[in-house]
Amino acid sequence: MYEPLINFIKNHSKTPLTDNDLEIIKDVFIPKKIRKKQYFLQEGDVCKYSGFILKGAMRQYTVDDKETEHIMRLSIENWWVNDRESFGNGTPSIYNIDAWEDTDLLVVSREDIVKLESITALNEMGRQLDFNHAYTLQRRLNASISKLAEQRYKEFSKLYPEFLQRFPQHIIASYLGMTKETLSRLRRNSLRK
Amino acid sequence: MYEPLINFIKNHSKTPLTDNDLEIIKDVFIPKKIRKKQYFLQEGDVCKYSGFILKGAMRQYTVDDKETEHIMRLSIENWWVNDRESFGNGTPSIYNIDAWEDTDLLVVSREDIVKLESITALNEMGRQLDFNHAYTLQRRLNASISKLAEQRYKEFSKLYPEFLQRFPQHIIASYLGMTKETLSRLRRNSLRK
DNA sequence: CGCGGGTTTGATGATGCTCAAGCCCGGTGG
DNA sequence: CCACCGGGCTTGAGCATCATCAAACCCGCG
């Protein structure tokens, strides 16, 4: 059950994991199940857990004054879920995170995170993830500012084909910063060509 | 001359700097002047330097097929300039960075960065900066996806009043993902109220 | 004085949003 | 087995927001 997590850590750090590290990890990461539509984190709460997805799919989003959801992040197997900022600083989150499918996680709590500080590989992985995250956001922001809806969709399809399978179109549309209608029309037009 | 940099590091880490650390820093960070309009980094090149601004103002941007510039980041005194991704990985950058005003920097080269690895405070600072960066991008992306031009401008003015002084409106407009005309009209309308 | 860079204004049009309706499909319960 | 329902997808009409293009203006500076 811990295999996927262990592998992920190995793939995202140079430093190998000692047996002792493994002990700690298995001790600190706890299995957790979340049913479809259940919240992992609600706006206004502090993000108490950071989770690694073993199976399932989740989404992170804000809700505006018109009750419209804006998807900030989608996660499936072998991805992490949390609000880095809230989890890191203990401040209330502005995001909601919920399960789009029934999901199995391995989670660490904020309190237990100190127990992991001695593990070099995990620190490296953390840096790597922050780095990737910033990079992804930068690309997305750039696309959002400088590209048309159709180009954004094309880039997305190339980059994350798995997501197209897992999430319905209205979710993808929101992730891309457009309405489901626009996405629908745009796909029809692409097909015609 | 190294004061601002030293202070910045102190303010962004818990670990104090030893005398030896200071030695290394003064050895590795080199003063550099960049004249207005000169490039610090050009699209396609590897970002060889990471710089800390002592005085001046710089901008980071992409240029699209219509020759339009899209500002990704603005920096003034006590900010860093670099393309984190290119500098970190040695890959060609997709960004341009140039000086908007005559600028004084302290720069580290990619080769010299290893000499800083032993300095705990700098590592902490690095994490902190990546973290802040990701957080800023997330807020910006969220705004870009879910808010109207006027709200984006208002948030920006509150968050970065210094920038309004330092950069002309067409730069701010580009940073906010709108045209200078839109920004101009929007300001007129806000005043009327 | 003329020039360059920045800002403003107006007219027009593209892009994408809103709202409303209909369709499709799989699941549920009578 | 069928009726119904909910969720998702599509389509159309009208509209808001914002971009584009072109012109004029403003002002500091050589």
PDB file of N, CA, C and O in Angstrom, chain A residues 49-108:
ATOM      1  N   TYR A  49      -4.344  18.481   6.517  1.00  0.00           N
ATOM      2  CA  TYR A  49      -3.671  17.316   5.958  1.00  0.00           C
ATOM      3  C   TYR A  49      -3.087  17.581   4.575  1.00  0.00           C
ATOM      4  O   TYR A  49      -3.634  18.364   3.801  1.00  0.00           O
ATOM      5  N   SER A  50      -2.019  16.885   4.316  1.00  0.00           N
ATOM      6  CA  SER A  50      -1.487  16.847   2.973  1.00  0.00           C
ATOM      7  C   SER A  50      -1.625  15.409   2.525  1.00  0.00           C
ATOM      8  O   SER A  50      -1.284  14.485   3.257  1.00  0.00           O
ATOM      9  N   GLY A  51      -2.166  15.179   1.335  1.00  0.00           N
ATOM     10  CA  GLY A  51      -2.474  13.814   0.930  1.00  0.00           C
ATOM     11  C   GLY A  51      -1.834  13.397  -0.378  1.00  0.00           C
ATOM     12  O   GLY A  51      -1.651  14.212  -1.277  1.00  0.00           O
ATOM     13  N   PHE A  52      -1.522  12.130  -0.452  1.00  0.00           N
ATOM     14  CA  PHE A  52      -0.998  11.543  -1.670  1.00  0.00           C
ATOM     15  C   PHE A  52      -2.062  10.575  -2.191  1.00  0.00           C
ATOM     16  O   PHE A  52      -2.532   9.698  -1.459  1.00  0.00           O
ATOM     17  N   ILE A  53      -2.456  10.734  -3.446  1.00  0.00           N
ATOM     18  CA  ILE A  53      -3.575   9.942  -3.969  1.00  0.00           C
ATOM     19  C   ILE A  53      -3.134   8.571  -4.454  1.00  0.00           C
ATOM     20  O   ILE A  53      -2.297   8.458  -5.352  1.00  0.00           O
ATOM     21  N   LEU A  54      -3.698   7.528  -3.858  1.00  0.00           N
ATOM     22  CA  LEU A  54      -3.413   6.154  -4.289  1.00  0.00           C
ATOM     23  C   LEU A  54      -4.361   5.762  -5.412  1.00  0.00           C
ATOM     24  O   LEU A  54      -4.001   5.047  -6.339  1.00  0.00           O
ATOM     25  N   LYS A  55      -5.596   6.251  -5.277  1.00  0.00           N
ATOM     26  CA  LYS A  55      -6.625   5.895  -6.258  1.00  0.00           C
ATOM     27  C   LYS A  55      -7.740   6.912  -6.169  1.00  0.00           C
ATOM     28  O   LYS A  55      -8.181   7.247  -5.065  1.00  0.00           O
ATOM     29  N   GLY A  56      -8.194   7.395  -7.323  1.00  0.00           N
ATOM     30  CA  GLY A  56      -9.283   8.352  -7.296  1.00  0.00           C
ATOM     31  C   GLY A  56      -8.929   9.656  -7.990  1.00  0.00           C
ATOM     32  O   GLY A  56      -7.915   9.752  -8.687  1.00  0.00           O
ATOM     33  N   ALA A  57      -9.787  10.650  -7.813  1.00  0.00           N
ATOM     34  CA  ALA A  57      -9.604  11.935  -8.483  1.00  0.00           C
ATOM     35  C   ALA A  57     -10.206  13.039  -7.634  1.00  0.00           C
ATOM     36  O   ALA A  57     -11.300  12.886  -7.092  1.00  0.00           O
ATOM     37  N   MET A  58      -9.489  14.144  -7.521  1.00  0.00           N
ATOM     38  CA  MET A  58      -9.958  15.253  -6.698  1.00  0.00           C
ATOM     39  C   MET A  58      -9.793  16.585  -7.416  1.00  0.00           C
ATOM     40  O   MET A  58      -9.095  16.680  -8.409  1.00  0.00           O
ATOM     41  N   ARG A  59     -10.488  17.592  -6.885  1.00  0.00           N
ATOM     42  CA  ARG A  59     -10.373  18.915  -7.500  1.00  0.00           C
ATOM     43  C   ARG A  59     -10.274  19.993  -6.428  1.00  0.00           C
ATOM     44  O   ARG A  59     -10.854  19.861  -5.343  1.00  0.00           O
ATOM     45  N   GLN A  60      -9.543  21.043  -6.746  1.00  0.00           N
ATOM     46  CA  GLN A  60      -9.379  22.181  -5.849  1.00  0.00           C
ATOM     47  C   GLN A  60      -9.933  23.400  -6.557  1.00  0.00           C
ATOM     48  O   GLN A  60      -9.620  23.638  -7.719  1.00  0.00           O
ATOM     49  N   TYR A  61     -10.755  24.183  -5.877  1.00  0.00           N
ATOM     50  CA  TYR A  61     -11.418  25.286  -6.567  1.00  0.00           C
ATOM     51  C   TYR A  61     -11.875  26.387  -5.625  1.00  0.00           C
ATOM     52  O   TYR A  61     -11.959  26.184  -4.416  1.00  0.00           O
ATOM     53  N   THR A  62     -12.144  27.544  -6.194  1.00  0.00           N
ATOM     54  CA  THR A  62     -12.772  28.623  -5.443  1.00  0.00           C
ATOM     55  C   THR A  62     -14.210  28.770  -5.941  1.00  0.00           C
ATOM     56  O   THR A  62     -14.545  28.288  -7.019  1.00  0.00           O
ATOM     57  N   VAL A  63     -15.021  29.430  -5.133  1.00  0.00           N
ATOM     58  CA  VAL A  63     -16.406  29.709  -5.535  1.00  0.00           C
ATOM     59  C   VAL A  63     -16.596  31.216  -5.476  1.00  0.00           C
ATOM     60  O   VAL A  63     -16.297  31.840  -4.456  1.00  0.00           O
ATOM     61  N   ASP A  64     -17.047  31.810  -6.580  1.00  0.00           N
ATOM     62  CA  ASP A  64     -17.202  33.270  -6.559  1.00  0.00           C
ATOM     63  C   ASP A  64     -18.585  33.690  -6.086  1.00  0.00           C
ATOM     64  O   ASP A  64     -19.414  32.861  -5.701  1.00  0.00           O
ATOM     65  N   ASP A  65     -18.839  34.997  -6.092  1.00  0.00           N
ATOM     66  CA  ASP A  65     -20.090  35.532  -5.551  1.00  0.00           C
ATOM     67  C   ASP A  65     -21.316  35.072  -6.330  1.00  0.00           C
ATOM     68  O   ASP A  65     -22.427  35.110  -5.834  1.00  0.00           O
ATOM     69  N   LYS A  66     -21.096  34.622  -7.577  1.00  0.00           N
ATOM     70  CA  LYS A  66     -22.228  34.109  -8.351  1.00  0.00           C
ATOM     71  C   LYS A  66     -22.353  32.599  -8.227  1.00  0.00           C
ATOM     72  O   LYS A  66     -23.002  31.941  -9.044  1.00  0.00           O
ATOM     73  N   GLU A  67     -21.669  32.041  -7.237  1.00  0.00           N
ATOM     74  CA  GLU A  67     -21.741  30.596  -6.985  1.00  0.00           C
ATOM     75  C   GLU A  67     -21.061  29.769  -8.075  1.00  0.00           C
ATOM     76  O   GLU A  67     -21.274  28.562  -8.158  1.00  0.00           O
ATOM     77  N   THR A  68     -20.268  30.424  -8.899  1.00  0.00           N
ATOM     78  CA  THR A  68     -19.566  29.683  -9.937  1.00  0.00           C
ATOM     79  C   THR A  68     -18.254  29.132  -9.385  1.00  0.00           C
ATOM     80  O   THR A  68     -17.535  29.824  -8.676  1.00  0.00           O
ATOM     81  N   GLU A  69     -17.990  27.873  -9.711  1.00  0.00           N
ATOM     82  CA  GLU A  69     -16.733  27.261  -9.264  1.00  0.00           C
ATOM     83  C   GLU A  69     -15.619  27.544 -10.260  1.00  0.00           C
ATOM     84  O   GLU A  69     -15.837  27.501 -11.466  1.00  0.00           O
ATOM     85  N   HIS A  70     -14.447  27.842  -9.733  1.00  0.00           N
ATOM     86  CA  HIS A  70     -13.271  28.031 -10.589  1.00  0.00           C
ATOM     87  C   HIS A  70     -12.196  27.031 -10.196  1.00  0.00           C
ATOM     88  O   HIS A  70     -11.611  27.144  -9.117  1.00  0.00           O
ATOM     89  N   ILE A  71     -11.971  26.057 -11.065  1.00  0.00           N
ATOM     90  CA  ILE A  71     -11.033  24.978 -10.745  1.00  0.00           C
ATOM     91  C   ILE A  71      -9.584  25.460 -10.806  1.00  0.00           C
ATOM     92  O   ILE A  71      -9.151  25.991 -11.821  1.00  0.00           O
ATOM     93  N   MET A  72      -8.868  25.282  -9.710  1.00  0.00           N
ATOM     94  CA  MET A  72      -7.471  25.702  -9.672  1.00  0.00           C
ATOM     95  C   MET A  72      -6.536  24.532  -9.945  1.00  0.00           C
ATOM     96  O   MET A  72      -5.407  24.724 -10.366  1.00  0.00           O
ATOM     97  N   ARG A  73      -7.008  23.325  -9.652  1.00  0.00           N
ATOM     98  CA  ARG A  73      -6.103  22.198  -9.742  1.00  0.00           C
ATOM     99  C   ARG A  73      -6.892  20.912  -9.767  1.00  0.00           C
ATOM    100  O   ARG A  73      -7.893  20.781  -9.081  1.00  0.00           O
ATOM    101  N   LEU A  74      -6.422  19.979 -10.579  1.00  0.00           N
ATOM    102  CA  LEU A  74      -7.039  18.664 -10.635  1.00  0.00           C
ATOM    103  C   LEU A  74      -5.965  17.641 -10.272  1.00  0.00           C
ATOM    104  O   LEU A  74      -4.802  17.798 -10.649  1.00  0.00           O
ATOM    105  N   SER A  75      -6.342  16.611  -9.535  1.00  0.00           N
ATOM    106  CA  SER A  75      -5.342  15.629  -9.120  1.00  0.00           C
ATOM    107  C   SER A  75      -5.893  14.214  -9.230  1.00  0.00           C
ATOM    108  O   SER A  75      -7.052  13.963  -8.899  1.00  0.00           O
ATOM    109  N   ILE A  76      -5.040  13.313  -9.701  1.00  0.00           N
ATOM    110  CA  ILE A  76      -5.415  11.899  -9.754  1.00  0.00           C
ATOM    111  C   ILE A  76      -4.306  11.064  -9.119  1.00  0.00           C
ATOM    112  O   ILE A  76      -3.480  11.607  -8.404  1.00  0.00           O
ATOM    113  N   GLU A  77      -4.300   9.780  -9.385  1.00  0.00           N
ATOM    114  CA  GLU A  77      -3.318   8.878  -8.796  1.00  0.00           C
ATOM    115  C   GLU A  77      -1.905   9.451  -8.896  1.00  0.00           C
ATOM    116  O   GLU A  77      -1.508   9.981  -9.936  1.00  0.00           O
ATOM    117  N   ASN A  78      -1.162   9.290  -7.839  1.00  0.00           N
ATOM    118  CA  ASN A  78       0.235   9.733  -7.799  1.00  0.00           C
ATOM    119  C   ASN A  78       0.428  11.247  -7.830  1.00  0.00           C
ATOM    120  O   ASN A  78       1.479  11.731  -8.228  1.00  0.00           O
ATOM    121  N   TRP A  79      -0.601  11.965  -7.420  1.00  0.00           N
ATOM    122  CA  TRP A  79      -0.451  13.397  -7.242  1.00  0.00           C
ATOM    123  C   TRP A  79      -0.734  13.723  -5.778  1.00  0.00           C
ATOM    124  O   TRP A  79      -1.354  12.940  -5.077  1.00  0.00           O
ATOM    125  N   TRP A  80      -0.276  14.900  -5.395  1.00  0.00           N
ATOM    126  CA  TRP A  80      -0.530  15.346  -4.036  1.00  0.00           C
ATOM    127  C   TRP A  80      -1.735  16.278  -4.013  1.00  0.00           C
ATOM    128  O   TRP A  80      -2.001  16.981  -4.995  1.00  0.00           O
ATOM    129  N   VAL A  81      -2.448  16.279  -2.908  1.00  0.00           N
ATOM    130  CA  VAL A  81      -3.506  17.273  -2.694  1.00  0.00           C
ATOM    131  C   VAL A  81      -3.290  17.978  -1.376  1.00  0.00           C
ATOM    132  O   VAL A  81      -3.031  17.337  -0.352  1.00  0.00           O
ATOM    133  N   ASN A  82      -3.398  19.283  -1.414  1.00  0.00           N
ATOM    134  CA  ASN A  82      -3.347  20.132  -0.228  1.00  0.00           C
ATOM    135  C   ASN A  82      -3.392  21.577  -0.698  1.00  0.00           C
ATOM    136  O   ASN A  82      -3.269  21.839  -1.882  1.00  0.00           O
ATOM    137  N   ASP A  83      -3.587  22.489   0.233  1.00  0.00           N
ATOM    138  CA  ASP A  83      -3.349  23.886  -0.086  1.00  0.00           C
ATOM    139  C   ASP A  83      -2.020  24.220   0.565  1.00  0.00           C
ATOM    140  O   ASP A  83      -1.944  24.435   1.767  1.00  0.00           O
ATOM    141  N   ARG A  84      -0.987  24.245  -0.242  1.00  0.00           N
ATOM    142  CA  ARG A  84       0.374  24.460   0.241  1.00  0.00           C
ATOM    143  C   ARG A  84       0.457  25.625   1.200  1.00  0.00           C
ATOM    144  O   ARG A  84       1.152  25.575   2.214  1.00  0.00           O
ATOM    145  N   GLU A  85      -0.244  26.689   0.863  1.00  0.00           N
ATOM    146  CA  GLU A  85      -0.116  27.892   1.667  1.00  0.00           C
ATOM    147  C   GLU A  85      -0.741  27.705   3.045  1.00  0.00           C
ATOM    148  O   GLU A  85      -0.110  27.965   4.060  1.00  0.00           O
ATOM    149  N   SER A  86      -1.954  27.225   3.055  1.00  0.00           N
ATOM    150  CA  SER A  86      -2.658  27.026   4.316  1.00  0.00           C
ATOM    151  C   SER A  86      -1.974  25.948   5.151  1.00  0.00           C
ATOM    152  O   SER A  86      -1.756  26.105   6.352  1.00  0.00           O
ATOM    153  N   PHE A  87      -1.594  24.883   4.519  1.00  0.00           N
ATOM    154  CA  PHE A  87      -0.938  23.777   5.210  1.00  0.00           C
ATOM    155  C   PHE A  87       0.394  24.227   5.789  1.00  0.00           C
ATOM    156  O   PHE A  87       0.754  23.916   6.917  1.00  0.00           O
ATOM    157  N   GLY A  88       1.126  25.001   5.017  1.00  0.00           N
ATOM    158  CA  GLY A  88       2.444  25.463   5.444  1.00  0.00           C
ATOM    159  C   GLY A  88       2.377  26.507   6.557  1.00  0.00           C
ATOM    160  O   GLY A  88       3.137  26.447   7.516  1.00  0.00           O
ATOM    161  N   ASN A  89       1.453  27.443   6.430  1.00  0.00           N
ATOM    162  CA  ASN A  89       1.413  28.563   7.372  1.00  0.00           C
ATOM    163  C   ASN A  89       0.356  28.441   8.471  1.00  0.00           C
ATOM    164  O   ASN A  89       0.346  29.249   9.392  1.00  0.00           O
ATOM    165  N   GLY A  90      -0.552  27.517   8.307  1.00  0.00           N
ATOM    166  CA  GLY A  90      -1.621  27.404   9.290  1.00  0.00           C
ATOM    167  C   GLY A  90      -2.673  28.482   9.153  1.00  0.00           C
ATOM    168  O   GLY A  90      -3.438  28.748  10.080  1.00  0.00           O
ATOM    169  N   THR A  91      -2.720  29.130   8.002  1.00  0.00           N
ATOM    170  CA  THR A  91      -3.721  30.164   7.757  1.00  0.00           C
ATOM    171  C   THR A  91      -4.970  29.552   7.112  1.00  0.00           C
ATOM    172  O   THR A  91      -4.886  28.502   6.484  1.00  0.00           O
ATOM    173  N   PRO A  92      -6.134  30.196   7.273  1.00  0.00           N
ATOM    174  CA  PRO A  92      -7.352  29.656   6.662  1.00  0.00           C
ATOM    175  C   PRO A  92      -7.216  29.626   5.146  1.00  0.00           C
ATOM    176  O   PRO A  92      -6.639  30.542   4.560  1.00  0.00           O
ATOM    177  N   SER A  93      -7.769  28.598   4.551  1.00  0.00           N
ATOM    178  CA  SER A  93      -7.646  28.448   3.108  1.00  0.00           C
ATOM    179  C   SER A  93      -8.764  29.179   2.369  1.00  0.00           C
ATOM    180  O   SER A  93      -9.849  29.373   2.905  1.00  0.00           O
ATOM    181  N   ILE A  94      -8.473  29.599   1.167  1.00  0.00           N
ATOM    182  CA  ILE A  94      -9.520  30.203   0.347  1.00  0.00           C
ATOM    183  C   ILE A  94     -10.061  29.178  -0.647  1.00  0.00           C
ATOM    184  O   ILE A  94     -10.882  29.483  -1.491  1.00  0.00           O
ATOM    185  N   TYR A  95      -9.581  27.947  -0.547  1.00  0.00           N
ATOM    186  CA  TYR A  95      -9.970  26.923  -1.505  1.00  0.00           C
ATOM    187  C   TYR A  95     -10.862  25.841  -0.901  1.00  0.00           C
ATOM    188  O   TYR A  95     -10.863  25.615   0.296  1.00  0.00           O
ATOM    189  N   ASN A  96     -11.588  25.196  -1.782  1.00  0.00           N
ATOM    190  CA  ASN A  96     -12.268  23.956  -1.447  1.00  0.00           C
ATOM    191  C   ASN A  96     -11.547  22.837  -2.172  1.00  0.00           C
ATOM    192  O   ASN A  96     -11.111  23.007  -3.310  1.00  0.00           O
ATOM    193  N   ILE A  97     -11.426  21.707  -1.496  1.00  0.00           N
ATOM    194  CA  ILE A  97     -10.916  20.525  -2.169  1.00  0.00           C
ATOM    195  C   ILE A  97     -11.916  19.417  -1.901  1.00  0.00           C
ATOM    196  O   ILE A  97     -12.320  19.201  -0.752  1.00  0.00           O
ATOM    197  N   ASP A  98     -12.381  18.748  -2.943  1.00  0.00           N
ATOM    198  CA  ASP A  98     -13.277  17.623  -2.722  1.00  0.00           C
ATOM    199  C   ASP A  98     -12.977  16.491  -3.684  1.00  0.00           C
ATOM    200  O   ASP A  98     -12.181  16.635  -4.605  1.00  0.00           O
ATOM    201  N   ALA A  99     -13.611  15.356  -3.420  1.00  0.00           N
ATOM    202  CA  ALA A  99     -13.354  14.167  -4.227  1.00  0.00           C
ATOM    203  C   ALA A  99     -14.326  14.121  -5.399  1.00  0.00           C
ATOM    204  O   ALA A  99     -15.534  14.287  -5.218  1.00  0.00           O
ATOM    205  N   TRP A 100     -13.792  13.931  -6.570  1.00  0.00           N
ATOM    206  CA  TRP A 100     -14.659  13.811  -7.742  1.00  0.00           C
ATOM    207  C   TRP A 100     -15.045  12.352  -7.930  1.00  0.00           C
ATOM    208  O   TRP A 100     -16.124  12.032  -8.428  1.00  0.00           O
ATOM    209  N   GLU A 101     -14.146  11.464  -7.521  1.00  0.00           N
ATOM    210  CA  GLU A 101     -14.446  10.028  -7.476  1.00  0.00           C
ATOM    211  C   GLU A 101     -14.149   9.563  -6.049  1.00  0.00           C
ATOM    212  O   GLU A 101     -13.466  10.258  -5.313  1.00  0.00           O
ATOM    213  N   ASP A 102     -14.622   8.388  -5.685  1.00  0.00           N
ATOM    214  CA  ASP A 102     -14.197   7.808  -4.414  1.00  0.00           C
ATOM    215  C   ASP A 102     -12.679   7.705  -4.445  1.00  0.00           C
ATOM    216  O   ASP A 102     -12.106   7.240  -5.435  1.00  0.00           O
ATOM    217  N   THR A 103     -12.035   8.160  -3.381  1.00  0.00           N
ATOM    218  CA  THR A 103     -10.575   8.302  -3.419  1.00  0.00           C
ATOM    219  C   THR A 103      -9.889   7.697  -2.201  1.00  0.00           C
ATOM    220  O   THR A 103     -10.356   7.841  -1.075  1.00  0.00           O
ATOM    221  N   ASP A 104      -8.773   7.002  -2.447  1.00  0.00           N
ATOM    222  CA  ASP A 104      -7.920   6.497  -1.367  1.00  0.00           C
ATOM    223  C   ASP A 104      -6.671   7.345  -1.266  1.00  0.00           C
ATOM    224  O   ASP A 104      -5.990   7.568  -2.262  1.00  0.00           O
ATOM    225  N   LEU A 105      -6.386   7.788  -0.055  1.00  0.00           N
ATOM    226  CA  LEU A 105      -5.244   8.661   0.166  1.00  0.00           C
ATOM    227  C   LEU A 105      -4.298   8.114   1.222  1.00  0.00           C
ATOM    228  O   LEU A 105      -4.681   7.281   2.041  1.00  0.00           O
ATOM    229  N   LEU A 106      -3.078   8.620   1.201  1.00  0.00           N
ATOM    230  CA  LEU A 106      -2.198   8.524   2.355  1.00  0.00           C
ATOM    231  C   LEU A 106      -1.988   9.952   2.818  1.00  0.00           C
ATOM    232  O   LEU A 106      -1.534  10.790   2.033  1.00  0.00           O
ATOM    233  N   VAL A 107      -2.328  10.247   4.056  1.00  0.00           N
ATOM    234  CA  VAL A 107      -2.232  11.633   4.507  1.00  0.00           C
ATOM    235  C   VAL A 107      -1.262  11.816   5.680  1.00  0.00           C
ATOM    236  O   VAL A 107      -1.091  10.917   6.496  1.00  0.00           O
ATOM    237  N   VAL A 108      -0.633  12.991   5.721  1.00  0.00           N
ATOM    238  CA  VAL A 108       0.138  13.440   6.887  1.00  0.00           C
ATOM    239  C   VAL A 108      -0.584  14.611   7.484  1.00  0.00           C
ATOM    240  O   VAL A 108      -1.058  15.469   6.740  1.00  0.00           O
TER     241      VAL A 108
END
